[in-house]
Amino acid sequence: MKNLILLAVQGAGKGTLAKSLIDKFGYAHISTGDLLRERSSIDDDLGREIKNLIDNGIFAPNDIIFKAIEDKITKEECKNGYILDGFPRNIEQAKGYDEILKKLNKDIGIVLNLTIPEDLLIKRITGRRMCKDCGAIYNIYSDDPNLLPEKDNVCNKCNGELYQRADDNEEAMKTRVNTYYKVTAPLIDYYKEKGILYEIDSTEAPKTLAQVEELLKKLGE
């Protein structure tokens, strides 16, 4: 399988797509935060260095992230393809990743840029509700009955109270979106110039997955 890099603003459905691809094709999922926490549990020089950063609330510098990424993608679990989620975040990281791949003689694969209309994004963010007890996520504006709470502010799974995160409002959402596009726009251009970036409409999860499946089929996967 081709390795995938997912680019998407918060609320575009990146997590849903990643889970579907993992379940269907057996991709390994590499999220930077999860990777660093996982790697910090290994008692070697890199693991201890990452653990020290995490314990002291210090963001991992690029050289540490690069080492963790390089270590991860050489594992057996990544042999048949992996999804990068949350990496690279900028041009510096993209170039660093290119160097890792060159060193390991690995193919970069393709980059999926998930797109979504702003009005739908607002609904996804402002309609999101989370259970205080079990962490289940719902959306009061969703067309998917599985994402709708059966009772107002009550979790379907455990009857826990649902709440809205303080930053799940339109003003905060627009700030996050503007910041994302400012940082990510150069990255989109970078991969577009390489000829490996594909725009994917993430308006509806089933159709999003179907688009990616069709793309992979077209590319011979």
Short mmCIF file of C-alpha atoms in Angstrom, two decimals:
data_model
loop_
_atom_site.label_atom_id
_atom_site.label_comp_id
_atom_site.label_asym_id
_atom_site.label_seq_id
_atom_site.Cartn_x
_atom_site.Cartn_y
_atom_site.Cartn_z
CA MET A 1 0.00 0.00 0.00
CA LYS A 2 1.08 3.56 -0.63
CA ASN A 3 2.02 5.47 2.50
CA LEU A 4 -0.35 8.36 3.20
CA ILE A 5 0.06 11.83 4.68
CA LEU A 6 -3.24 13.36 5.81
CA LEU A 7 -3.68 17.14 5.77
CA ALA A 8 -6.92 18.50 7.23
CA VAL A 9 -8.24 21.31 9.35
CA GLN A 10 -9.79 20.26 12.67
CA GLY A 11 -13.32 19.00 12.06
CA ALA A 12 -12.72 17.91 8.46
CA GLY A 13 -13.00 14.23 9.34
CA LYS A 14 -9.36 13.18 9.32
CA GLY A 15 -9.76 10.87 12.30
CA THR A 16 -12.81 9.16 10.81
CA LEU A 17 -11.06 8.60 7.49
CA ALA A 18 -7.90 7.31 9.16
CA LYS A 19 -9.87 4.78 11.21
CA SER A 20 -11.75 3.55 8.14
CA LEU A 21 -8.53 3.08 6.17
CA ILE A 22 -6.87 1.29 9.08
CA ASP A 23 -9.83 -1.06 9.53
CA LYS A 24 -10.16 -1.79 5.81
CA PHE A 25 -6.54 -1.96 4.64
CA GLY A 26 -4.48 -2.57 7.78
CA TYR A 27 -2.49 0.65 7.65
CA ALA A 28 -0.32 1.51 10.65
CA HIS A 29 -1.41 4.83 12.18
CA ILE A 30 1.32 7.29 13.18
CA SER A 31 0.12 10.27 15.19
CA THR A 32 3.00 12.42 16.44
CA GLY A 33 1.66 12.82 19.97
CA ASP A 34 0.86 9.12 20.36
CA LEU A 35 4.20 8.17 18.82
CA LEU A 36 6.19 10.28 21.28
CA ARG A 37 4.25 8.93 24.26
CA GLU A 38 4.74 5.38 23.00
CA ARG A 39 8.43 5.92 22.37
CA SER A 40 8.97 7.47 25.82
CA SER A 41 8.08 4.13 27.42
CA ILE A 42 11.12 2.43 25.86
CA ASP A 43 14.16 2.49 28.12
CA ASP A 44 16.87 3.59 25.68
CA ASP A 45 18.60 6.90 24.98
CA LEU A 46 15.85 8.22 22.69
CA GLY A 47 13.04 6.99 24.93
CA ARG A 48 14.57 8.56 28.03
CA GLU A 49 15.16 11.85 26.21
CA ILE A 50 11.54 11.99 25.03
CA LYS A 51 10.25 11.04 28.49
CA ASN A 52 12.23 13.87 30.04
CA LEU A 53 10.72 16.36 27.58
CA ILE A 54 7.18 15.11 28.23
CA ASP A 55 7.63 15.06 32.01
CA ASN A 56 8.79 18.66 31.92
CA GLY A 57 6.10 19.86 29.53
CA ILE A 58 8.57 20.71 26.78
CA PHE A 59 7.60 20.37 23.12
CA ALA A 60 9.83 17.90 21.29
CA PRO A 61 12.19 19.64 18.85
CA ASN A 62 12.30 18.52 15.24
CA ASP A 63 15.47 16.43 15.62
CA ILE A 64 13.76 14.29 18.28
CA ILE A 65 10.58 13.97 16.20
CA PHE A 66 12.64 12.95 13.17
CA LYS A 67 14.41 10.24 15.19
CA ALA A 68 11.09 8.90 16.49
CA ILE A 69 9.54 8.92 12.99
CA GLU A 70 12.56 7.19 11.46
CA ASP A 71 12.52 4.55 14.18
CA LYS A 72 8.78 3.93 13.77
CA ILE A 73 8.60 3.56 10.00
CA THR A 74 11.30 0.90 10.02
CA LYS A 75 9.13 -1.35 12.24
CA GLU A 76 7.44 -4.46 10.83
CA GLU A 77 3.98 -2.97 11.50
CA CYS A 78 4.67 -0.21 8.93
CA LYS A 79 5.96 -2.56 6.25
CA ASN A 80 2.66 -2.70 4.37
CA GLY A 81 1.89 1.01 4.60
CA TYR A 82 1.29 3.70 7.19
CA ILE A 83 -0.70 6.88 7.67
CA LEU A 84 1.04 10.00 8.97
CA ASP A 85 -1.39 12.09 11.02
CA GLY A 86 -0.18 15.46 12.33
CA PHE A 87 3.22 15.24 10.63
CA PRO A 88 4.70 17.04 8.85
CA ARG A 89 3.25 20.32 10.10
CA ASN A 90 5.47 22.73 8.17
CA ILE A 91 8.05 22.95 5.38
CA GLU A 92 10.98 22.33 7.71
CA GLN A 93 9.44 19.06 8.87
CA ALA A 94 8.51 18.10 5.31
CA LYS A 95 12.09 18.52 4.16
CA GLY A 96 13.36 16.64 7.19
CA TYR A 97 10.99 13.79 6.37
CA ASP A 98 12.26 13.78 2.79
CA GLU A 99 15.78 13.25 4.13
CA ILE A 100 14.63 10.36 6.32
CA LEU A 101 12.98 8.66 3.34
CA LYS A 102 16.06 9.21 1.19
CA LYS A 103 18.25 7.67 3.90
CA LEU A 104 15.96 4.64 4.22
CA ASN A 105 15.31 4.40 0.47
CA LYS A 106 11.54 4.58 1.07
CA ASP A 107 8.82 6.07 -1.13
CA ILE A 108 6.90 9.04 0.24
CA GLY A 109 3.56 7.78 -1.09
CA ILE A 110 0.79 10.35 -1.53
CA VAL A 111 -0.66 13.32 0.35
CA LEU A 112 -4.42 13.65 0.87
CA ASN A 113 -5.68 17.18 1.47
CA LEU A 114 -9.19 16.98 2.94
CA THR A 115 -11.43 19.88 1.95
CA ILE A 116 -14.73 20.90 3.51
CA PRO A 117 -17.11 23.91 3.10
CA GLU A 118 -16.81 26.40 5.95
CA ASP A 119 -20.51 26.28 6.82
CA LEU A 120 -20.34 22.51 7.36
CA LEU A 121 -17.13 22.89 9.34
CA ILE A 122 -18.89 25.35 11.65
CA LYS A 123 -21.69 22.81 12.24
CA ARG A 124 -19.23 20.03 12.96
CA ILE A 125 -17.31 22.10 15.49
CA THR A 126 -20.10 24.00 17.22
CA GLY A 127 -22.41 20.97 17.28
CA ARG A 128 -19.88 18.68 18.92
CA ARG A 129 -20.73 17.33 22.38
CA MET A 130 -18.65 15.03 24.58
CA CYS A 131 -19.60 12.74 27.44
CA LYS A 132 -18.06 13.72 30.78
CA ASP A 133 -17.93 10.08 31.88
CA CYS A 134 -16.94 7.88 28.94
CA GLY A 135 -15.65 10.44 26.43
CA ALA A 136 -18.08 9.47 23.65
CA ILE A 137 -18.49 12.16 20.98
CA TYR A 138 -21.79 13.30 19.43
CA ASN A 139 -22.92 16.07 17.13
CA ILE A 140 -26.34 17.67 17.50
CA TYR A 141 -26.32 18.79 13.85
CA SER A 142 -25.24 15.46 12.35
CA ASP A 143 -27.19 13.62 9.65
CA ASP A 144 -25.79 10.37 11.04
CA PRO A 145 -28.18 8.92 13.67
CA ASN A 146 -25.21 7.23 15.37
CA LEU A 147 -23.80 10.65 16.23
CA LEU A 148 -27.03 12.10 17.61
CA PRO A 149 -27.77 11.86 21.34
CA GLU A 150 -31.10 10.14 21.96
CA LYS A 151 -31.85 12.60 24.78
CA ASP A 152 -30.70 16.21 25.16
CA ASN A 153 -27.29 16.36 26.87
CA VAL A 154 -27.32 12.63 27.78
CA CYS A 155 -24.87 10.02 26.49
CA ASN A 156 -26.46 7.06 24.68
CA LYS A 157 -23.80 4.68 26.01
CA CYS A 158 -23.53 5.45 29.72
CA ASN A 159 -26.19 8.11 30.44
CA GLY A 160 -23.41 10.50 31.34
CA GLU A 161 -23.81 14.25 30.93
CA LEU A 162 -22.80 15.75 27.61
CA TYR A 163 -20.89 19.02 27.45
CA GLN A 164 -19.50 21.41 24.87
CA ARG A 165 -15.81 22.27 25.00
CA ALA A 166 -15.14 25.93 25.71
CA ASP A 167 -13.27 26.37 22.43
CA ASP A 168 -15.93 24.67 20.30
CA ASN A 169 -17.51 27.95 19.24
CA GLU A 170 -17.55 29.76 15.91
CA GLU A 171 -15.09 32.51 16.87
CA ALA A 172 -12.49 30.10 18.23
CA MET A 173 -13.03 27.77 15.28
CA LYS A 174 -12.36 30.53 12.74
CA THR A 175 -9.17 31.48 14.59
CA ARG A 176 -7.96 27.86 14.47
CA VAL A 177 -8.89 27.53 10.81
CA ASN A 178 -7.07 30.73 9.84
CA THR A 179 -3.98 29.61 11.74
CA TYR A 180 -4.11 26.18 10.12
CA TYR A 181 -4.30 27.54 6.59
CA LYS A 182 -1.55 30.06 7.24
CA VAL A 183 0.81 27.31 8.40
CA THR A 184 -0.34 24.60 6.01
CA ALA A 185 -0.71 26.54 2.74
CA PRO A 186 3.05 26.38 1.98
CA LEU A 187 2.98 22.65 2.78
CA ILE A 188 0.13 22.10 0.32
CA ASP A 189 2.09 23.93 -2.38
CA TYR A 190 5.22 21.95 -1.52
CA TYR A 191 3.54 18.61 -2.11
CA LYS A 192 1.57 19.91 -5.08
CA GLU A 193 4.85 20.75 -6.79
CA LYS A 194 6.00 17.18 -6.16
CA GLY A 195 2.87 15.96 -7.95
CA ILE A 196 1.71 13.78 -5.05
CA LEU A 197 -1.06 15.91 -3.51
CA TYR A 198 -4.70 14.96 -4.06
CA GLU A 199 -7.74 17.00 -3.01
CA ILE A 200 -10.40 14.91 -1.27
CA ASP A 201 -13.90 16.21 -0.53
CA SER A 202 -14.59 15.30 3.11
CA THR A 203 -18.19 16.53 3.23
CA GLU A 204 -19.58 13.01 3.82
CA ALA A 205 -17.52 10.24 5.47
CA PRO A 206 -18.68 7.32 3.25
CA LYS A 207 -18.05 9.31 0.07
CA THR A 208 -14.68 10.47 1.40
CA LEU A 209 -13.60 6.88 1.94
CA ALA A 210 -14.92 5.90 -1.50
CA GLN A 211 -12.87 8.69 -3.13
CA VAL A 212 -9.69 7.50 -1.41
CA GLU A 213 -10.36 3.88 -2.33
CA GLU A 214 -10.90 4.87 -5.96
CA LEU A 215 -7.69 6.90 -5.92
CA LEU A 216 -5.67 4.03 -4.48
CA LYS A 217 -7.15 1.69 -7.07
CA LYS A 218 -6.26 4.15 -9.83
CA LEU A 219 -2.70 4.37 -8.54
CA GLY A 220 -2.42 0.59 -8.64
CA GLU A 221 -2.90 -0.20 -4.98
#
